Coordinates of N, CA, C and O in Angstrom, one line a residue:
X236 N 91.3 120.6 81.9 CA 90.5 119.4 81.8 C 90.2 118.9 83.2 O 89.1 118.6 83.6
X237 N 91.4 118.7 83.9 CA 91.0 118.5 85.3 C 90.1 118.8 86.5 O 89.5 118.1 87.4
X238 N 90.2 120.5 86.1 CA 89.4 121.3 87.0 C 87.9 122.0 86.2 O 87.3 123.0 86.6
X239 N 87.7 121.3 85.2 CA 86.2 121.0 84.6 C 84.9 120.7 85.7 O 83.9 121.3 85.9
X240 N 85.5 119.4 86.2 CA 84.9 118.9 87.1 C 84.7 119.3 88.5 O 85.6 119.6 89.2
X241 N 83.8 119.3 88.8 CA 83.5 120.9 90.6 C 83.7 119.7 91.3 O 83.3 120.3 92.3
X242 N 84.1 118.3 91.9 CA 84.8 117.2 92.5 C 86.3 118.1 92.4 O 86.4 119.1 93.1
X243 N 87.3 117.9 91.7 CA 88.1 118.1 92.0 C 88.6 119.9 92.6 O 89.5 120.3 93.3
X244 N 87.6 120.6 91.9 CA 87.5 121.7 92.7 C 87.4 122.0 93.9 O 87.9 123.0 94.4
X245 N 86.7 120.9 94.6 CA 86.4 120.8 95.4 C 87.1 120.1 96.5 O 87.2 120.3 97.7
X246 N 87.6 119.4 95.7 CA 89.1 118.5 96.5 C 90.0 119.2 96.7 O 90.6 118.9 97.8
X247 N 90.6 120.3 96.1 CA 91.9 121.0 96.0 C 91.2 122.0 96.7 O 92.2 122.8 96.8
X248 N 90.0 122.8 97.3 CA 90.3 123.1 97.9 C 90.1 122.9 99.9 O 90.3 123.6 100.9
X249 N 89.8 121.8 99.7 CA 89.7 121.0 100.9 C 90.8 120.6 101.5 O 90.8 120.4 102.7
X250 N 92.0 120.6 100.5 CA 93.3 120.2 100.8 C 94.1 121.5 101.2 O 94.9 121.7 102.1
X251 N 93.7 122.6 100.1 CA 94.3 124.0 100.8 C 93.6 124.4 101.7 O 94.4 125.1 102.4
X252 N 92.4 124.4 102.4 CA 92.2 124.8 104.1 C 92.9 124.4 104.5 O 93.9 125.1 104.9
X253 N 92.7 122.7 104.7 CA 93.7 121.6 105.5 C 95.1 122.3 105.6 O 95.5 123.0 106.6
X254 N 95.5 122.1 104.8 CA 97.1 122.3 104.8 C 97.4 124.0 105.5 O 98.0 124.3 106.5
X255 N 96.9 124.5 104.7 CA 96.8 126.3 105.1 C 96.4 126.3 106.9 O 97.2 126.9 107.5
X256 N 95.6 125.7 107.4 CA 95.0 125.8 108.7 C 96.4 124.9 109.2 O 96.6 125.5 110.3
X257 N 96.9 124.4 109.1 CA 97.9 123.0 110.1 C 99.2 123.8 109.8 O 99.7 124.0 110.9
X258 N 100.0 124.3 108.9 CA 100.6 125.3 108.5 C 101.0 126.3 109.3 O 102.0 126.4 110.0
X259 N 100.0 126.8 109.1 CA 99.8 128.4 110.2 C 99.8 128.3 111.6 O 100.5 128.9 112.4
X260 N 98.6 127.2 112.0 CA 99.4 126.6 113.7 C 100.1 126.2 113.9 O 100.3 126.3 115.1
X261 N 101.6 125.2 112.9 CA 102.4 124.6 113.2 C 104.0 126.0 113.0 O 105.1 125.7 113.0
X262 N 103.5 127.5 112.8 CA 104.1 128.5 112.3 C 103.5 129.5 113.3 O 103.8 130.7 113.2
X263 N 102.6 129.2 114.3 CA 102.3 130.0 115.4 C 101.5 131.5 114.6 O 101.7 132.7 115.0
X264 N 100.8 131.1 113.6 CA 100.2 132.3 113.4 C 98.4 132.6 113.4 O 97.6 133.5 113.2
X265 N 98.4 130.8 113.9 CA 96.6 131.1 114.4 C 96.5 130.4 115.8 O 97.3 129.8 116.5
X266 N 95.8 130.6 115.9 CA 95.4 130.1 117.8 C 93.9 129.5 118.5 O 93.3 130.3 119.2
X267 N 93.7 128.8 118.4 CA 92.8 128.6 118.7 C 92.0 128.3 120.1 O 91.0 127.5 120.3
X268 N 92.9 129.1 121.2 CA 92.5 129.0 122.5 C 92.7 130.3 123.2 O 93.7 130.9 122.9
X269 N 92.0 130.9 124.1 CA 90.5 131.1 124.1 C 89.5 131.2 123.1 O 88.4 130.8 123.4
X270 N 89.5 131.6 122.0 CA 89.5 131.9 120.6 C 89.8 131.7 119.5 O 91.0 131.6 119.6
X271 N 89.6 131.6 118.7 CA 90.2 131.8 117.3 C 90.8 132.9 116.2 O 90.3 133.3 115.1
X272 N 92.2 133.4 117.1 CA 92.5 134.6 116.4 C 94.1 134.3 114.8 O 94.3 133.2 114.3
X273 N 94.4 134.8 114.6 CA 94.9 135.5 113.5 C 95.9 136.1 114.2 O 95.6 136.6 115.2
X274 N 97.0 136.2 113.8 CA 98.2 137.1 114.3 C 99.5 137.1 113.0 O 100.2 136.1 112.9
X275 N 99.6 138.0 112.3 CA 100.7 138.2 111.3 C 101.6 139.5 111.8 O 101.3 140.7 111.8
X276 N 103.1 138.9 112.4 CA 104.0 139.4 112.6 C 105.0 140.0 111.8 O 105.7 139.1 111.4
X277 N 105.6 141.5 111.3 CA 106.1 142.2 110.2 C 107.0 140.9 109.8 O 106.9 140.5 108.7
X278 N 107.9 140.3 110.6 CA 108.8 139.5 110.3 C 108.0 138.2 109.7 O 108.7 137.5 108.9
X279 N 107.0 137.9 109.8 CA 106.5 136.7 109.5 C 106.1 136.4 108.0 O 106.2 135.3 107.4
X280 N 105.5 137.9 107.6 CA 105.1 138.0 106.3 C 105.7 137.0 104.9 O 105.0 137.0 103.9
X281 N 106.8 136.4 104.9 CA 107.9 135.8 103.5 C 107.0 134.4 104.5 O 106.1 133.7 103.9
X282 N 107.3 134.2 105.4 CA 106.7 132.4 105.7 C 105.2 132.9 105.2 O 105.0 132.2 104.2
X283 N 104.4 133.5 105.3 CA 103.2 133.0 105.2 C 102.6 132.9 103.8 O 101.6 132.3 103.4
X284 N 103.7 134.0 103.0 CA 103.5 134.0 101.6 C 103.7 132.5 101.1 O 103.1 131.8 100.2
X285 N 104.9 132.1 101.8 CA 105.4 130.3 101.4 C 104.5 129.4 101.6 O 104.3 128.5 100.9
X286 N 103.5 129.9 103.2 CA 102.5 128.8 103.5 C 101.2 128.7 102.7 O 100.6 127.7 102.4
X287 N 100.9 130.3 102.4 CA 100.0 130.3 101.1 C 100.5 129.3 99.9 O 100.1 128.1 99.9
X288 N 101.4 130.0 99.0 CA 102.0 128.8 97.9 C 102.0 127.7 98.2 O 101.7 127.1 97.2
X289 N 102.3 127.0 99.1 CA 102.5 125.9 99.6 C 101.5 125.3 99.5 O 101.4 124.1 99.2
X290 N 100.5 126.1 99.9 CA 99.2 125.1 100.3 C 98.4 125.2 98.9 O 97.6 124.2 98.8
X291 N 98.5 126.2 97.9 CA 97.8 126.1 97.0 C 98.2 125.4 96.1 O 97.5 125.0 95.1
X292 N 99.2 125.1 96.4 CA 100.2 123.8 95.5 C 99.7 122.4 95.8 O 99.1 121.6 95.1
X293 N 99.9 122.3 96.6 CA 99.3 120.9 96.8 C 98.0 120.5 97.2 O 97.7 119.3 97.6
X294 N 96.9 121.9 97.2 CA 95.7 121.4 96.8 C 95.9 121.0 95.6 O 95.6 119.8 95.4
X295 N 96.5 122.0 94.4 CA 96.1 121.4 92.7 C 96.8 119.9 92.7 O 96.2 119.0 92.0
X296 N 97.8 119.5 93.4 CA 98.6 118.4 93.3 C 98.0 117.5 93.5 O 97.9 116.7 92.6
X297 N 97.1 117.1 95.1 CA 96.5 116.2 95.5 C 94.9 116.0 94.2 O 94.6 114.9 94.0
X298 N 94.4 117.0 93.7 CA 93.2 116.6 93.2 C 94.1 116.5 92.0 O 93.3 116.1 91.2
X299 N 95.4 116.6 91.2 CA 95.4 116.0 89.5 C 95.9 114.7 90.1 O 95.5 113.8 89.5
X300 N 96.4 114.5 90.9 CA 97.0 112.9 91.5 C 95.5 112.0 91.3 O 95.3 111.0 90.6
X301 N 94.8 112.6 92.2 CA 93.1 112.2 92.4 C 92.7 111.9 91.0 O 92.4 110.7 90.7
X302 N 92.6 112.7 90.0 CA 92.2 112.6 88.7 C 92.8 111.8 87.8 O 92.2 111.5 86.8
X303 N 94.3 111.1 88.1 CA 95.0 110.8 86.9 C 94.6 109.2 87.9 O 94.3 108.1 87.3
X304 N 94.7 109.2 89.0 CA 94.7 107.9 89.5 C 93.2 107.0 88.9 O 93.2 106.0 88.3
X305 N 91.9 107.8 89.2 CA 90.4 107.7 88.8 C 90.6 107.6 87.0 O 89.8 106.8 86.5
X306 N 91.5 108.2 86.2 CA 91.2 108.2 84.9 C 92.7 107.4 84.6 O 93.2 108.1 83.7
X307 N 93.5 106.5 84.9 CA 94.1 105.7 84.7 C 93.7 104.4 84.1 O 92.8 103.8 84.6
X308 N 94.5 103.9 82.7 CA 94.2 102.9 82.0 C 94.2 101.8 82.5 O 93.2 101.1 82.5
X309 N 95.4 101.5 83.0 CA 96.4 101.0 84.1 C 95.5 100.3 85.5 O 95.2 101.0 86.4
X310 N 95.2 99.0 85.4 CA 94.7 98.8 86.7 C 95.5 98.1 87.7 O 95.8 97.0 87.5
X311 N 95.9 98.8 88.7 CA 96.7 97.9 89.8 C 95.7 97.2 90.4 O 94.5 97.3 90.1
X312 N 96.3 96.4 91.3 CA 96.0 95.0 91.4 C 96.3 95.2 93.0 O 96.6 96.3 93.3
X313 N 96.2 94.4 94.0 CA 96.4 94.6 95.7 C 97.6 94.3 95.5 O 98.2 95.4 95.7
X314 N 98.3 93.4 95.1 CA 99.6 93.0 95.4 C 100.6 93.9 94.7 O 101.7 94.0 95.2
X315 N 100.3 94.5 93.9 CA 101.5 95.8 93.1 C 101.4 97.0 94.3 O 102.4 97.2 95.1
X316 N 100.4 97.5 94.4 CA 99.8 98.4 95.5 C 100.6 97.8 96.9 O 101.8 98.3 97.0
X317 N 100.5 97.3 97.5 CA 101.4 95.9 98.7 C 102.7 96.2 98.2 O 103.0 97.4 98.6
X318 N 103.3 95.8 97.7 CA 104.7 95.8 97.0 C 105.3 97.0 97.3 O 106.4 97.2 97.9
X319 N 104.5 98.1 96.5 CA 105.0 99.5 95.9 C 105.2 100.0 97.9 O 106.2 100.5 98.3
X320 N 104.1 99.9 98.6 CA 104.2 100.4 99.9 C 105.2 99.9 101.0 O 106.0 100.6 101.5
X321 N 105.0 98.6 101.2 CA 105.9 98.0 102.3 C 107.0 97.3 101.5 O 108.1 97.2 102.1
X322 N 106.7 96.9 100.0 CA 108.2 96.0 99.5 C 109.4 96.5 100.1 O 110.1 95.6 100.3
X323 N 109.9 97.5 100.3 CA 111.3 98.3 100.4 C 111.6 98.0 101.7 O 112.7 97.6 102.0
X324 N 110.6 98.2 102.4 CA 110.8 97.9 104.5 C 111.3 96.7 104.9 O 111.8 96.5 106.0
X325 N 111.2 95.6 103.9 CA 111.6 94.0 104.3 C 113.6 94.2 103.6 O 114.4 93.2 103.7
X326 N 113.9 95.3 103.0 CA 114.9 94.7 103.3 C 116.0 95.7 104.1 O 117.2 95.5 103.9
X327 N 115.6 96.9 105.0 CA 115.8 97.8 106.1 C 115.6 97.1 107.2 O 116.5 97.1 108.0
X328 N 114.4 96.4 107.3 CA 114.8 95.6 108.8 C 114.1 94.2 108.1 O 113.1 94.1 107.3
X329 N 114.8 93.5 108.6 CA 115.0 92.0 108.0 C 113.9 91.5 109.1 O 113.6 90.4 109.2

């Protein structure tokens, strides 16, 4: 039902480039100076299988979050929203 909609298709996979691209440079397996090359090392192969899954995961995650938040009965309000974010920080540092 989620992925009916070409929005959230579109979202999840906006979020797997993202993640997939930041991933892989922060795992030294893309480069983007002088060029933009690609490098997969025999030992590397199990991370990048992880950084695949990884990233396809939380494209679907971020767009059903996106969908349940948009089709939510439930309307928050600023100050629940306020609360839910910073309430916890006021009593870590006083």
């Amino acid at each position: 039902m989620v992925f009916l909609n070409r929005l959230y298709i579109v979202i999840a996979a906006a979020v797997f480039v993202t993640f997939w691209i930041v991933f892989n440079v922060f795992d030294q397996l893309i480069f983007f100076s002088p060029i933009a090359t690609f490098y997969l090392l025999d030992d590397a192969v199990t991370g990048f299988i992880l950084i695949n899954t990884t990233s396809v995961l939380m494209g679907i995650l971020v767009a059903m979050n996106v969908y349940v938040i948009k089709n939510s009965k439930l309307k928050l309000d600023r100050s629940l929203s306020f609360s839910y974010f910073f309430g916890d920080r006021w009593f870590i540092f006083p």
